[in-house]
Amino acid sequence: WSITVVRIMAALAAHLGNDEDHALYSNKDGILTQALEDLHWNPRTKSYCDVGKHSAGGTFETRYMYRCAEASSSSTTDVAVARDVLEARGNPCPKSHPKPLYPLGDGQGGLLSKEYFVPGKVVKHQFVAQYGYISLFPLLLKILPPTSRRLKHIMNLMENDREIRTKYGLLSLSKTSRFYERGNAPGDKPYWRGAIWMPINYLAVSALHYYANVEGPYREQAHRLYRELRENLVSNVYKEYKRTGYLWEQYDSKSGQGKRSHPFTGWTALVVNIMAESY
């Protein structure tokens, strides 16, 4: 996004004849583009990755939600605790809310629980090697030149059925990720962990259309992907509109069925632009 912003600013400066600002933003463009390559390109996975201090290992364990309160006010917070801590009847509350109240119920006579990711012991600064929309942005925003070898690697990911390709659109998170279709929080179903989102798929279709129509070694692959993704998106949105009468906020990663908010004629209305090939 930062690269896109400085490129827009440079173009505006050029249009206004402001040479000083044009030089400033053009320089920032070069710095940020180089940083993208130096910091976010993972040569092992041949993909763009987020970077941070985290554990590449870890397991999912069940945790139970417990409500705690401040000592001198009614302010509360909920914490996730292990079963053995709950059974020991100790105080699982943090210092900020030291007063234990009660474990939360699930509304069905049981305890409210969630899958909680427990990081592995080795925590270090490294790539977050997860495939998904995060891996596509240098293509989505047309940052990469048409001759970049990186384009081919990204498009290979986009047409990999084991990763993010489906007959309904591109998944927000790869099927191979351990976080794929896992809930975000108790009572909160997966959000950006697999579902198909129209705004990102629109950017993908728009970018593929661009790369398919400029000179470069990967234009044929871009054209093939463009035709397929455009057809899949339009067909699925139409199918769901015909079935339910609505456009939806997102679409299911496995069935393509509409999910969450509806009617949703916000970004999902971009399907009209895709039908008209107006990018």
Short mmCIF file of N, CA and C in Angstrom, two decimals, residues 148-257:
data_model
loop_
_atom_site.label_atom_id
_atom_site.label_comp_id
_atom_site.label_asym_id
_atom_site.label_seq_id
_atom_site.Cartn_x
_atom_site.Cartn_y
_atom_site.Cartn_z
N SER A 148 9.08 -9.29 -14.28
CA SER A 148 9.56 -9.84 -13.02
C SER A 148 9.27 -11.34 -12.89
N ARG A 149 10.30 -12.09 -12.55
CA ARG A 149 10.14 -13.53 -12.31
C ARG A 149 9.20 -13.79 -11.14
N ARG A 150 9.10 -12.82 -10.24
CA ARG A 150 8.22 -12.98 -9.08
C ARG A 150 6.76 -13.15 -9.51
N LEU A 151 6.39 -12.54 -10.63
CA LEU A 151 5.01 -12.67 -11.13
C LEU A 151 4.64 -14.13 -11.34
N LYS A 152 5.54 -14.87 -11.94
CA LYS A 152 5.25 -16.28 -12.23
C LYS A 152 5.02 -17.06 -10.94
N HIS A 153 5.84 -16.80 -9.92
CA HIS A 153 5.67 -17.51 -8.65
C HIS A 153 4.32 -17.19 -8.01
N ILE A 154 3.93 -15.92 -8.08
CA ILE A 154 2.63 -15.54 -7.50
C ILE A 154 1.49 -16.18 -8.29
N MET A 155 1.57 -16.15 -9.61
CA MET A 155 0.51 -16.75 -10.41
C MET A 155 0.46 -18.26 -10.26
N ASN A 156 1.62 -18.89 -10.03
CA ASN A 156 1.62 -20.33 -9.75
C ASN A 156 0.82 -20.63 -8.48
N LEU A 157 0.98 -19.76 -7.48
CA LEU A 157 0.22 -19.91 -6.23
C LEU A 157 -1.27 -19.74 -6.50
N MET A 158 -1.61 -18.76 -7.33
CA MET A 158 -3.02 -18.46 -7.62
C MET A 158 -3.72 -19.59 -8.37
N GLU A 159 -2.97 -20.44 -9.07
CA GLU A 159 -3.61 -21.54 -9.79
C GLU A 159 -3.33 -22.90 -9.15
N ASN A 160 -2.93 -22.88 -7.88
CA ASN A 160 -2.65 -24.12 -7.15
C ASN A 160 -3.88 -24.53 -6.35
N ASP A 161 -4.50 -25.65 -6.73
CA ASP A 161 -5.71 -26.12 -6.05
C ASP A 161 -5.47 -26.50 -4.60
N ARG A 162 -4.25 -26.83 -4.24
CA ARG A 162 -3.95 -27.20 -2.86
C ARG A 162 -3.78 -25.99 -1.96
N GLU A 163 -3.70 -24.81 -2.56
CA GLU A 163 -3.43 -23.60 -1.79
C GLU A 163 -4.65 -22.66 -1.77
N ILE A 164 -4.76 -21.74 -2.72
CA ILE A 164 -5.81 -20.72 -2.63
C ILE A 164 -6.79 -20.71 -3.80
N ARG A 165 -6.58 -21.59 -4.77
CA ARG A 165 -7.48 -21.61 -5.92
C ARG A 165 -8.71 -22.46 -5.63
N THR A 166 -9.89 -21.94 -5.97
CA THR A 166 -11.13 -22.72 -5.93
C THR A 166 -11.95 -22.35 -7.17
N LYS A 167 -13.01 -23.09 -7.40
CA LYS A 167 -13.88 -22.79 -8.53
C LYS A 167 -14.85 -21.65 -8.23
N TYR A 168 -14.69 -21.04 -7.02
CA TYR A 168 -15.56 -19.92 -6.63
C TYR A 168 -14.79 -18.61 -6.55
N GLY A 169 -13.47 -18.67 -6.49
CA GLY A 169 -12.64 -17.49 -6.33
C GLY A 169 -11.41 -17.83 -5.52
N LEU A 170 -10.57 -16.84 -5.26
CA LEU A 170 -9.34 -17.05 -4.51
C LEU A 170 -9.60 -16.98 -3.00
N LEU A 171 -9.02 -17.92 -2.27
CA LEU A 171 -9.19 -17.98 -0.82
C LEU A 171 -8.32 -16.93 -0.12
N SER A 172 -8.81 -16.46 1.02
CA SER A 172 -8.05 -15.48 1.79
C SER A 172 -6.87 -16.11 2.52
N LEU A 173 -6.96 -17.41 2.78
CA LEU A 173 -5.87 -18.14 3.45
C LEU A 173 -5.79 -19.54 2.86
N SER A 174 -4.57 -20.01 2.69
CA SER A 174 -4.36 -21.31 2.05
C SER A 174 -4.97 -22.46 2.84
N LYS A 175 -5.41 -23.48 2.10
CA LYS A 175 -5.93 -24.70 2.71
C LYS A 175 -4.85 -25.41 3.52
N THR A 176 -3.58 -25.16 3.22
CA THR A 176 -2.49 -25.83 3.92
C THR A 176 -2.12 -25.15 5.23
N SER A 177 -2.69 -23.97 5.51
CA SER A 177 -2.36 -23.25 6.74
C SER A 177 -3.03 -23.91 7.94
N ARG A 178 -2.33 -23.94 9.05
CA ARG A 178 -2.93 -24.50 10.27
C ARG A 178 -4.04 -23.60 10.82
N PHE A 179 -4.12 -22.37 10.32
CA PHE A 179 -5.18 -21.46 10.77
C PHE A 179 -6.38 -21.46 9.81
N TYR A 180 -6.31 -22.26 8.75
CA TYR A 180 -7.39 -22.29 7.76
C TYR A 180 -8.71 -22.71 8.40
N GLU A 181 -9.71 -21.85 8.26
CA GLU A 181 -11.07 -22.07 8.74
C GLU A 181 -11.14 -22.33 10.25
N ARG A 182 -10.18 -21.83 10.99
CA ARG A 182 -10.27 -21.90 12.46
C ARG A 182 -10.90 -20.60 12.97
N GLY A 183 -11.72 -20.71 14.02
CA GLY A 183 -12.41 -19.56 14.57
C GLY A 183 -11.46 -18.50 15.09
N ASN A 184 -11.93 -17.25 15.08
CA ASN A 184 -11.12 -16.14 15.57
C ASN A 184 -11.20 -16.03 17.09
N ALA A 185 -12.39 -16.26 17.62
CA ALA A 185 -12.65 -16.12 19.06
C ALA A 185 -13.93 -16.89 19.37
N PRO A 186 -14.23 -17.12 20.66
CA PRO A 186 -15.46 -17.83 20.99
C PRO A 186 -16.68 -17.19 20.38
N GLY A 187 -17.44 -17.97 19.63
CA GLY A 187 -18.64 -17.45 18.99
C GLY A 187 -18.38 -16.67 17.72
N ASP A 188 -17.12 -16.52 17.34
CA ASP A 188 -16.77 -15.75 16.15
C ASP A 188 -16.16 -16.69 15.12
N LYS A 189 -16.94 -17.01 14.10
CA LYS A 189 -16.50 -17.95 13.08
C LYS A 189 -15.34 -17.34 12.27
N PRO A 190 -14.61 -18.18 11.55
CA PRO A 190 -13.48 -17.69 10.75
C PRO A 190 -13.89 -16.53 9.85
N TYR A 191 -13.03 -15.54 9.75
CA TYR A 191 -13.36 -14.33 8.99
C TYR A 191 -12.46 -14.20 7.76
N TRP A 192 -11.20 -13.85 7.96
CA TRP A 192 -10.24 -13.79 6.85
C TRP A 192 -9.36 -15.04 6.85
N ARG A 193 -9.88 -16.14 7.30
CA ARG A 193 -9.11 -17.38 7.39
C ARG A 193 -9.62 -18.43 6.41
N GLY A 194 -9.84 -18.01 5.19
CA GLY A 194 -10.26 -18.95 4.17
C GLY A 194 -11.34 -18.41 3.25
N ALA A 195 -12.26 -17.64 3.80
CA ALA A 195 -13.40 -17.16 3.01
C ALA A 195 -12.95 -16.38 1.77
N ILE A 196 -13.82 -16.35 0.77
CA ILE A 196 -13.57 -15.65 -0.49
C ILE A 196 -14.16 -14.25 -0.40
N TRP A 197 -13.31 -13.25 -0.63
CA TRP A 197 -13.72 -11.85 -0.51
C TRP A 197 -13.64 -11.18 -1.89
N MET A 198 -14.72 -10.48 -2.25
CA MET A 198 -14.77 -9.85 -3.56
C MET A 198 -13.76 -8.72 -3.75
N PRO A 199 -13.50 -7.84 -2.76
CA PRO A 199 -12.58 -6.73 -3.04
C PRO A 199 -11.18 -7.20 -3.44
N ILE A 200 -10.68 -8.26 -2.79
CA ILE A 200 -9.34 -8.76 -3.13
C ILE A 200 -9.38 -9.51 -4.46
N ASN A 201 -10.45 -10.26 -4.68
CA ASN A 201 -10.57 -10.96 -5.97
C ASN A 201 -10.73 -9.96 -7.11
N TYR A 202 -11.39 -8.84 -6.85
CA TYR A 202 -11.48 -7.79 -7.88
C TYR A 202 -10.09 -7.25 -8.21
N LEU A 203 -9.28 -6.97 -7.19
CA LEU A 203 -7.91 -6.51 -7.43
C LEU A 203 -7.13 -7.54 -8.24
N ALA A 204 -7.36 -8.83 -7.94
CA ALA A 204 -6.66 -9.90 -8.67
C ALA A 204 -7.07 -9.92 -10.14
N VAL A 205 -8.36 -9.84 -10.39
CA VAL A 205 -8.84 -9.85 -11.78
C VAL A 205 -8.31 -8.62 -12.53
N SER A 206 -8.36 -7.47 -11.87
CA SER A 206 -7.87 -6.24 -12.49
C SER A 206 -6.39 -6.34 -12.82
N ALA A 207 -5.59 -6.86 -11.89
CA ALA A 207 -4.15 -6.99 -12.11
C ALA A 207 -3.83 -8.00 -13.20
N LEU A 208 -4.53 -9.13 -13.21
CA LEU A 208 -4.31 -10.14 -14.24
C LEU A 208 -4.67 -9.60 -15.62
N HIS A 209 -5.73 -8.81 -15.69
CA HIS A 209 -6.11 -8.17 -16.95
C HIS A 209 -4.99 -7.25 -17.43
N TYR A 210 -4.40 -6.52 -16.50
CA TYR A 210 -3.29 -5.62 -16.84
C TYR A 210 -2.08 -6.40 -17.37
N TYR A 211 -1.66 -7.42 -16.62
CA TYR A 211 -0.47 -8.17 -17.01
C TYR A 211 -0.71 -9.01 -18.28
N ALA A 212 -1.96 -9.32 -18.56
CA ALA A 212 -2.28 -10.07 -19.77
C ALA A 212 -2.25 -9.19 -21.02
N ASN A 213 -2.24 -7.87 -20.81
CA ASN A 213 -2.33 -6.95 -21.94
C ASN A 213 -1.12 -6.04 -22.10
N VAL A 214 -0.02 -6.38 -21.41
CA VAL A 214 1.24 -5.67 -21.62
C VAL A 214 2.30 -6.69 -22.03
N GLU A 215 3.32 -6.22 -22.71
CA GLU A 215 4.39 -7.11 -23.14
C GLU A 215 5.13 -7.69 -21.94
N GLY A 216 5.34 -8.98 -21.96
CA GLY A 216 6.07 -9.64 -20.89
C GLY A 216 6.02 -11.14 -21.06
N PRO A 217 6.92 -11.84 -20.43
CA PRO A 217 7.01 -13.30 -20.61
C PRO A 217 5.88 -14.09 -19.96
N TYR A 218 5.07 -13.43 -19.13
CA TYR A 218 4.05 -14.17 -18.37
C TYR A 218 2.63 -13.76 -18.75
N ARG A 219 2.50 -13.05 -19.87
CA ARG A 219 1.17 -12.54 -20.24
C ARG A 219 0.20 -13.67 -20.58
N GLU A 220 0.70 -14.78 -21.15
CA GLU A 220 -0.19 -15.90 -21.48
C GLU A 220 -0.75 -16.54 -20.22
N GLN A 221 0.10 -16.74 -19.21
CA GLN A 221 -0.37 -17.29 -17.95
C GLN A 221 -1.36 -16.33 -17.29
N ALA A 222 -1.06 -15.04 -17.33
CA ALA A 222 -1.95 -14.03 -16.75
C ALA A 222 -3.30 -14.05 -17.47
N HIS A 223 -3.28 -14.19 -18.79
CA HIS A 223 -4.54 -14.22 -19.56
C HIS A 223 -5.37 -15.44 -19.21
N ARG A 224 -4.72 -16.59 -19.07
CA ARG A 224 -5.42 -17.82 -18.72
C ARG A 224 -6.06 -17.71 -17.33
N LEU A 225 -5.29 -17.19 -16.38
CA LEU A 225 -5.81 -17.02 -15.02
C LEU A 225 -6.94 -16.00 -14.98
N TYR A 226 -6.78 -14.95 -15.75
CA TYR A 226 -7.80 -13.89 -15.80
C TYR A 226 -9.14 -14.47 -16.25
N ARG A 227 -9.13 -15.20 -17.36
CA ARG A 227 -10.38 -15.76 -17.89
C ARG A 227 -11.04 -16.69 -16.87
N GLU A 228 -10.22 -17.54 -16.24
CA GLU A 228 -10.77 -18.50 -15.30
C GLU A 228 -11.33 -17.82 -14.05
N LEU A 229 -10.57 -16.92 -13.45
CA LEU A 229 -11.00 -16.27 -12.22
C LEU A 229 -12.24 -15.41 -12.46
N ARG A 230 -12.25 -14.68 -13.56
CA ARG A 230 -13.42 -13.85 -13.89
C ARG A 230 -14.67 -14.72 -14.02
N GLU A 231 -14.57 -15.82 -14.73
CA GLU A 231 -15.71 -16.72 -14.92
C GLU A 231 -16.16 -17.30 -13.59
N ASN A 232 -15.22 -17.72 -12.75
CA ASN A 232 -15.57 -18.32 -11.47
C ASN A 232 -16.29 -17.34 -10.56
N LEU A 233 -15.79 -16.12 -10.49
CA LEU A 233 -16.40 -15.12 -9.61
C LEU A 233 -17.80 -14.75 -10.06
N VAL A 234 -17.95 -14.45 -11.33
CA VAL A 234 -19.26 -14.05 -11.85
C VAL A 234 -20.27 -15.18 -11.70
N SER A 235 -19.86 -16.39 -12.03
CA SER A 235 -20.77 -17.54 -11.95
C SER A 235 -21.23 -17.79 -10.52
N ASN A 236 -20.29 -17.70 -9.57
CA ASN A 236 -20.65 -18.01 -8.18
C ASN A 236 -21.54 -16.92 -7.57
N VAL A 237 -21.22 -15.66 -7.81
CA VAL A 237 -22.05 -14.58 -7.27
C VAL A 237 -23.45 -14.66 -7.86
N TYR A 238 -23.54 -14.93 -9.15
CA TYR A 238 -24.85 -15.06 -9.80
C TYR A 238 -25.62 -16.25 -9.22
N LYS A 239 -24.92 -17.38 -9.06
CA LYS A 239 -25.57 -18.58 -8.51
C LYS A 239 -26.16 -18.30 -7.13
N GLU A 240 -25.37 -17.62 -6.28
CA GLU A 240 -25.85 -17.34 -4.93
C GLU A 240 -26.94 -16.27 -4.91
N TYR A 241 -26.84 -15.31 -5.84
CA TYR A 241 -27.91 -14.31 -5.93
C TYR A 241 -29.22 -14.96 -6.36
N LYS A 242 -29.11 -15.88 -7.32
CA LYS A 242 -30.30 -16.58 -7.79
C LYS A 242 -30.88 -17.47 -6.69
N ARG A 243 -30.00 -18.08 -5.89
CA ARG A 243 -30.46 -18.99 -4.83
C ARG A 243 -31.06 -18.25 -3.65
N THR A 244 -30.47 -17.10 -3.27
CA THR A 244 -30.87 -16.42 -2.04
C THR A 244 -31.51 -15.05 -2.25
N GLY A 245 -31.27 -14.44 -3.40
CA GLY A 245 -31.78 -13.09 -3.63
C GLY A 245 -30.87 -12.01 -3.11
N TYR A 246 -29.64 -12.38 -2.69
CA TYR A 246 -28.73 -11.40 -2.09
C TYR A 246 -27.33 -11.46 -2.67
N LEU A 247 -26.65 -10.31 -2.59
CA LEU A 247 -25.19 -10.28 -2.66
C LEU A 247 -24.69 -10.37 -1.23
N TRP A 248 -23.55 -11.06 -1.01
CA TRP A 248 -23.08 -11.35 0.33
C TRP A 248 -21.73 -10.72 0.62
N GLU A 249 -21.47 -10.55 1.92
CA GLU A 249 -20.20 -9.96 2.36
C GLU A 249 -19.00 -10.81 1.94
N GLN A 250 -19.12 -12.11 2.07
CA GLN A 250 -18.06 -13.04 1.70
C GLN A 250 -18.69 -14.35 1.24
N TYR A 251 -17.86 -15.24 0.69
CA TYR A 251 -18.38 -16.51 0.18
C TYR A 251 -17.56 -17.67 0.74
N ASP A 252 -18.25 -18.75 1.03
CA ASP A 252 -17.65 -19.89 1.72
C ASP A 252 -16.52 -20.51 0.90
N SER A 253 -15.45 -20.89 1.59
CA SER A 253 -14.26 -21.41 0.92
C SER A 253 -14.48 -22.79 0.31
N LYS A 254 -15.45 -23.54 0.81
CA LYS A 254 -15.65 -24.91 0.36
C LYS A 254 -16.87 -25.09 -0.55
N SER A 255 -17.90 -24.29 -0.32
CA SER A 255 -19.13 -24.44 -1.09
C SER A 255 -19.44 -23.25 -1.99
N GLY A 256 -18.78 -22.12 -1.72
CA GLY A 256 -19.07 -20.91 -2.47
C GLY A 256 -20.34 -20.21 -2.02
N GLN A 257 -21.02 -20.72 -1.00
CA GLN A 257 -22.27 -20.12 -0.55
C GLN A 257 -22.01 -18.78 0.15
#
